Amino acid sequence: MLPNKEDILKAVTFKTSRSGGKGGQNVNKVSSKVELILHIPSAVFFTEEEQSLLMERLANRLDQDGNLHVVSQEDRSQLMNKERTILKLIALLKSALHIQKKRKPTKTPKSVIRKRLQDKQSVSTKKTWRKRPALD
């Protein structure tokens, strides 16, 4: 089950720093880059199964302590970058916790097979009628 935004805000920490990119002199003065850090093992809103699933699926994004880092520096505003990190985190968690349904193998119905064969037969007869008659 995916937690709501308020629960996420209670469990995460934010780090800010100066970001590169557009912004002119503002980049040198304002800390607009935001890094969101979520420690998955201590997140109370996940069950143990969900925690193990997240640790497995997000293993390449975790550090040695089990912290998940999400960074945003697209906007010039720290507040906007903070919102973006939260949205990125929710999207990451949603994709990592999604469990694919097991496919049920099905057979092609006999009526569909019969119709396909009838269509082939009708095309075949149509083409035989197009041929020149034999001169026997």
PDB file of C-alpha atoms in Angstrom:
ATOM      1  CA  MET A   1       0.000   0.000   0.000  1.00  0.00           C
ATOM      2  CA  LEU A   2       1.401   3.370  -0.999  1.00  0.00           C
ATOM      3  CA  PRO A   3       1.657   5.923   1.828  1.00  0.00           C
ATOM      4  CA  ASN A   4       0.156   9.383   1.514  1.00  0.00           C
ATOM      5  CA  LYS A   5       2.197  12.556   1.221  1.00  0.00           C
ATOM      6  CA  GLU A   6       1.982  13.514   4.911  1.00  0.00           C
ATOM      7  CA  ASP A   7       3.354  10.153   6.072  1.00  0.00           C
ATOM      8  CA  ILE A   8       6.199  10.439   3.582  1.00  0.00           C
ATOM      9  CA  LEU A   9       7.086  13.939   4.814  1.00  0.00           C
ATOM     10  CA  LYS A  10       7.360  12.630   8.386  1.00  0.00           C
ATOM     11  CA  ALA A  11       9.743   9.832   7.378  1.00  0.00           C
ATOM     12  CA  VAL A  12      12.118  11.656   5.009  1.00  0.00           C
ATOM     13  CA  THR A  13      14.910  14.181   5.449  1.00  0.00           C
ATOM     14  CA  PHE A  14      15.815  16.899   3.001  1.00  0.00           C
ATOM     15  CA  LYS A  15      19.245  18.252   2.116  1.00  0.00           C
ATOM     16  CA  THR A  16      19.713  21.425   0.126  1.00  0.00           C
ATOM     17  CA  SER A  17      22.734  22.640  -1.758  1.00  0.00           C
ATOM     18  CA  ARG A  18      23.665  24.974  -4.574  1.00  0.00           C
ATOM     19  CA  SER A  19      22.728  23.631  -7.951  1.00  0.00           C
ATOM     20  CA  GLY A  20      24.237  24.194 -11.355  1.00  0.00           C
ATOM     21  CA  GLY A  21      22.384  25.033 -14.519  1.00  0.00           C
ATOM     22  CA  LYS A  22      20.190  27.982 -15.369  1.00  0.00           C
ATOM     23  CA  GLY A  23      19.628  30.778 -12.921  1.00  0.00           C
ATOM     24  CA  GLY A  24      22.466  33.222 -13.529  1.00  0.00           C
ATOM     25  CA  GLN A  25      23.986  34.723 -10.410  1.00  0.00           C
ATOM     26  CA  ASN A  26      21.097  33.282  -8.416  1.00  0.00           C
ATOM     27  CA  VAL A  27      22.783  29.857  -8.697  1.00  0.00           C
ATOM     28  CA  ASN A  28      25.802  31.129  -6.746  1.00  0.00           C
ATOM     29  CA  LYS A  29      23.721  32.545  -3.905  1.00  0.00           C
ATOM     30  CA  VAL A  30      20.708  30.283  -3.344  1.00  0.00           C
ATOM     31  CA  SER A  31      20.609  26.607  -2.338  1.00  0.00           C
ATOM     32  CA  SER A  32      17.928  25.411  -4.728  1.00  0.00           C
ATOM     33  CA  LYS A  33      19.025  21.795  -5.275  1.00  0.00           C
ATOM     34  CA  VAL A  34      17.032  19.436  -3.045  1.00  0.00           C
ATOM     35  CA  GLU A  35      17.965  15.885  -2.092  1.00  0.00           C
ATOM     36  CA  LEU A  36      15.318  13.721  -0.436  1.00  0.00           C
ATOM     37  CA  ILE A  37      16.556  10.826   1.708  1.00  0.00           C
ATOM     38  CA  LEU A  38      14.289   7.968   2.790  1.00  0.00           C
ATOM     39  CA  HIS A  39      15.621   5.240   5.076  1.00  0.00           C
ATOM     40  CA  ILE A  40      13.553   2.274   3.907  1.00  0.00           C
ATOM     41  CA  PRO A  41      14.149  -0.113   6.864  1.00  0.00           C
ATOM     42  CA  SER A  42      12.896   2.471   9.356  1.00  0.00           C
ATOM     43  CA  ALA A  43       9.837   3.541   7.320  1.00  0.00           C
ATOM     44  CA  VAL A  44       6.883   2.530   9.509  1.00  0.00           C
ATOM     45  CA  PHE A  45       4.268   2.645   6.742  1.00  0.00           C
ATOM     46  CA  PHE A  46       5.779  -0.330   4.867  1.00  0.00           C
ATOM     47  CA  THR A  47       5.274  -3.953   5.844  1.00  0.00           C
ATOM     48  CA  GLU A  48       8.296  -6.235   6.036  1.00  0.00           C
ATOM     49  CA  GLU A  49       7.407  -7.791   2.669  1.00  0.00           C
ATOM     50  CA  GLU A  50       7.156  -4.367   1.059  1.00  0.00           C
ATOM     51  CA  GLN A  51      10.469  -3.325   2.607  1.00  0.00           C
ATOM     52  CA  SER A  52      12.240  -6.401   1.274  1.00  0.00           C
ATOM     53  CA  LEU A  53      10.639  -5.866  -2.156  1.00  0.00           C
ATOM     54  CA  LEU A  54      11.808  -2.227  -2.191  1.00  0.00           C
ATOM     55  CA  MET A  55      15.305  -3.180  -1.050  1.00  0.00           C
ATOM     56  CA  GLU A  56      15.508  -5.744  -3.844  1.00  0.00           C
ATOM     57  CA  ARG A  57      14.031  -3.671  -6.672  1.00  0.00           C
ATOM     58  CA  LEU A  58      15.705  -0.368  -5.777  1.00  0.00           C
ATOM     59  CA  ALA A  59      19.066  -1.899  -4.853  1.00  0.00           C
ATOM     60  CA  ASN A  60      20.947   0.158  -7.454  1.00  0.00           C
ATOM     61  CA  ARG A  61      19.533   3.405  -6.029  1.00  0.00           C
ATOM     62  CA  LEU A  62      20.293   2.667  -2.358  1.00  0.00           C
ATOM     63  CA  ASP A  63      23.441   3.499  -0.449  1.00  0.00           C
ATOM     64  CA  GLN A  64      25.148   1.154   2.036  1.00  0.00           C
ATOM     65  CA  ASP A  65      22.840   2.175   4.898  1.00  0.00           C
ATOM     66  CA  GLY A  66      19.636   1.450   2.961  1.00  0.00           C
ATOM     67  CA  ASN A  67      18.869   5.103   2.227  1.00  0.00           C
ATOM     68  CA  LEU A  68      17.041   5.973  -0.966  1.00  0.00           C
ATOM     69  CA  HIS A  69      18.236   9.265  -2.486  1.00  0.00           C
ATOM     70  CA  VAL A  70      16.069  11.325  -4.849  1.00  0.00           C
ATOM     71  CA  VAL A  71      17.523  14.567  -6.251  1.00  0.00           C
ATOM     72  CA  SER A  72      15.885  17.451  -8.072  1.00  0.00           C
ATOM     73  CA  GLN A  73      17.522  20.621  -9.358  1.00  0.00           C
ATOM     74  CA  GLU A  74      15.408  21.437 -12.429  1.00  0.00           C
ATOM     75  CA  ASP A  75      13.753  24.561 -11.022  1.00  0.00           C
ATOM     76  CA  ARG A  76      15.226  27.763  -9.643  1.00  0.00           C
ATOM     77  CA  SER A  77      12.926  27.486  -6.625  1.00  0.00           C
ATOM     78  CA  GLN A  78      13.820  25.272  -3.673  1.00  0.00           C
ATOM     79  CA  LEU A  79      10.133  24.736  -2.903  1.00  0.00           C
ATOM     80  CA  MET A  80       9.389  23.534  -6.439  1.00  0.00           C
ATOM     81  CA  ASN A  81      12.370  21.170  -6.329  1.00  0.00           C
ATOM     82  CA  LYS A  82      11.136  19.836  -2.978  1.00  0.00           C
ATOM     83  CA  GLU A  83       7.732  19.095  -4.507  1.00  0.00           C
ATOM     84  CA  ARG A  84       9.406  17.401  -7.489  1.00  0.00           C
ATOM     85  CA  THR A  85      11.459  15.131  -5.234  1.00  0.00           C
ATOM     86  CA  ILE A  86       8.311  14.041  -3.404  1.00  0.00           C
ATOM     87  CA  LEU A  87       6.537  13.304  -6.697  1.00  0.00           C
ATOM     88  CA  LYS A  88       9.589  11.405  -7.978  1.00  0.00           C
ATOM     89  CA  LEU A  89       9.700   9.365  -4.773  1.00  0.00           C
ATOM     90  CA  ILE A  90       6.003   8.471  -4.993  1.00  0.00           C
ATOM     91  CA  ALA A  91       6.448   7.404  -8.633  1.00  0.00           C
ATOM     92  CA  LEU A  92       9.506   5.303  -7.703  1.00  0.00           C
ATOM     93  CA  LEU A  93       7.695   3.596  -4.844  1.00  0.00           C
ATOM     94  CA  LYS A  94       4.620   2.963  -6.983  1.00  0.00           C
ATOM     95  CA  SER A  95       6.651   1.325  -9.750  1.00  0.00           C
ATOM     96  CA  ALA A  96       8.753  -0.708  -7.292  1.00  0.00           C
ATOM     97  CA  LEU A  97       5.760  -1.999  -5.321  1.00  0.00           C
ATOM     98  CA  HIS A  98       3.707  -2.864  -8.417  1.00  0.00           C
ATOM     99  CA  ILE A  99       3.185  -6.613  -8.651  1.00  0.00           C
ATOM    100  CA  GLN A 100       2.527  -7.955 -12.128  1.00  0.00           C
ATOM    101  CA  LYS A 101      -0.534 -10.144 -12.494  1.00  0.00           C
ATOM    102  CA  LYS A 102       0.170 -13.726 -13.440  1.00  0.00           C
ATOM    103  CA  ARG A 103      -0.847 -14.431 -17.000  1.00  0.00           C
ATOM    104  CA  LYS A 104      -3.491 -17.097 -17.467  1.00  0.00           C
ATOM    105  CA  PRO A 105      -2.718 -19.027 -20.637  1.00  0.00           C
ATOM    106  CA  THR A 106      -5.782 -19.356 -22.851  1.00  0.00           C
ATOM    107  CA  LYS A 107      -6.642 -21.395 -25.919  1.00  0.00           C
ATOM    108  CA  THR A 108      -7.920 -19.984 -29.177  1.00  0.00           C
ATOM    109  CA  PRO A 109     -11.661 -20.739 -29.352  1.00  0.00           C
ATOM    110  CA  LYS A 110     -12.699 -23.388 -31.891  1.00  0.00           C
ATOM    111  CA  SER A 111     -15.173 -20.983 -33.488  1.00  0.00           C
ATOM    112  CA  VAL A 112     -12.327 -18.557 -34.292  1.00  0.00           C
ATOM    113  CA  ILE A 113     -10.256 -21.336 -35.849  1.00  0.00           C
ATOM    114  CA  ARG A 114     -13.283 -22.532 -37.872  1.00  0.00           C
ATOM    115  CA  LYS A 115     -13.986 -18.989 -39.126  1.00  0.00           C
ATOM    116  CA  ARG A 116     -10.359 -18.467 -40.162  1.00  0.00           C
ATOM    117  CA  LEU A 117     -10.337 -21.710 -42.123  1.00  0.00           C
ATOM    118  CA  GLN A 118     -13.655 -20.823 -43.798  1.00  0.00           C
ATOM    119  CA  ASP A 119     -12.264 -17.419 -44.796  1.00  0.00           C
ATOM    120  CA  LYS A 120      -9.169 -19.096 -46.265  1.00  0.00           C
ATOM    121  CA  GLN A 121     -11.370 -21.513 -48.185  1.00  0.00           C
ATOM    122  CA  SER A 122     -13.555 -18.711 -49.585  1.00  0.00           C
ATOM    123  CA  VAL A 123     -10.476 -16.783 -50.757  1.00  0.00           C
ATOM    124  CA  SER A 124      -9.140 -19.977 -52.371  1.00  0.00           C
ATOM    125  CA  THR A 125     -12.371 -20.613 -54.278  1.00  0.00           C
ATOM    126  CA  LYS A 126     -12.525 -16.984 -55.382  1.00  0.00           C
ATOM    127  CA  LYS A 127      -9.025 -17.290 -56.837  1.00  0.00           C
ATOM    128  CA  THR A 128      -9.822 -20.571 -58.607  1.00  0.00           C
ATOM    129  CA  TRP A 129     -12.792 -18.899 -60.342  1.00  0.00           C
ATOM    130  CA  ARG A 130     -10.446 -16.192 -61.624  1.00  0.00           C
ATOM    131  CA  LYS A 131      -8.312 -18.703 -63.557  1.00  0.00           C
ATOM    132  CA  ARG A 132      -8.813 -19.363 -67.256  1.00  0.00           C
ATOM    133  CA  PRO A 133     -10.877 -22.419 -67.961  1.00  0.00           C
ATOM    134  CA  ALA A 134      -9.041 -25.461 -69.280  1.00  0.00           C
ATOM    135  CA  LEU A 135      -9.468 -26.227 -73.035  1.00  0.00           C
ATOM    136  CA  ASP A 136     -10.118 -29.981 -72.720  1.00  0.00           C
TER     137      ASP A 136
END
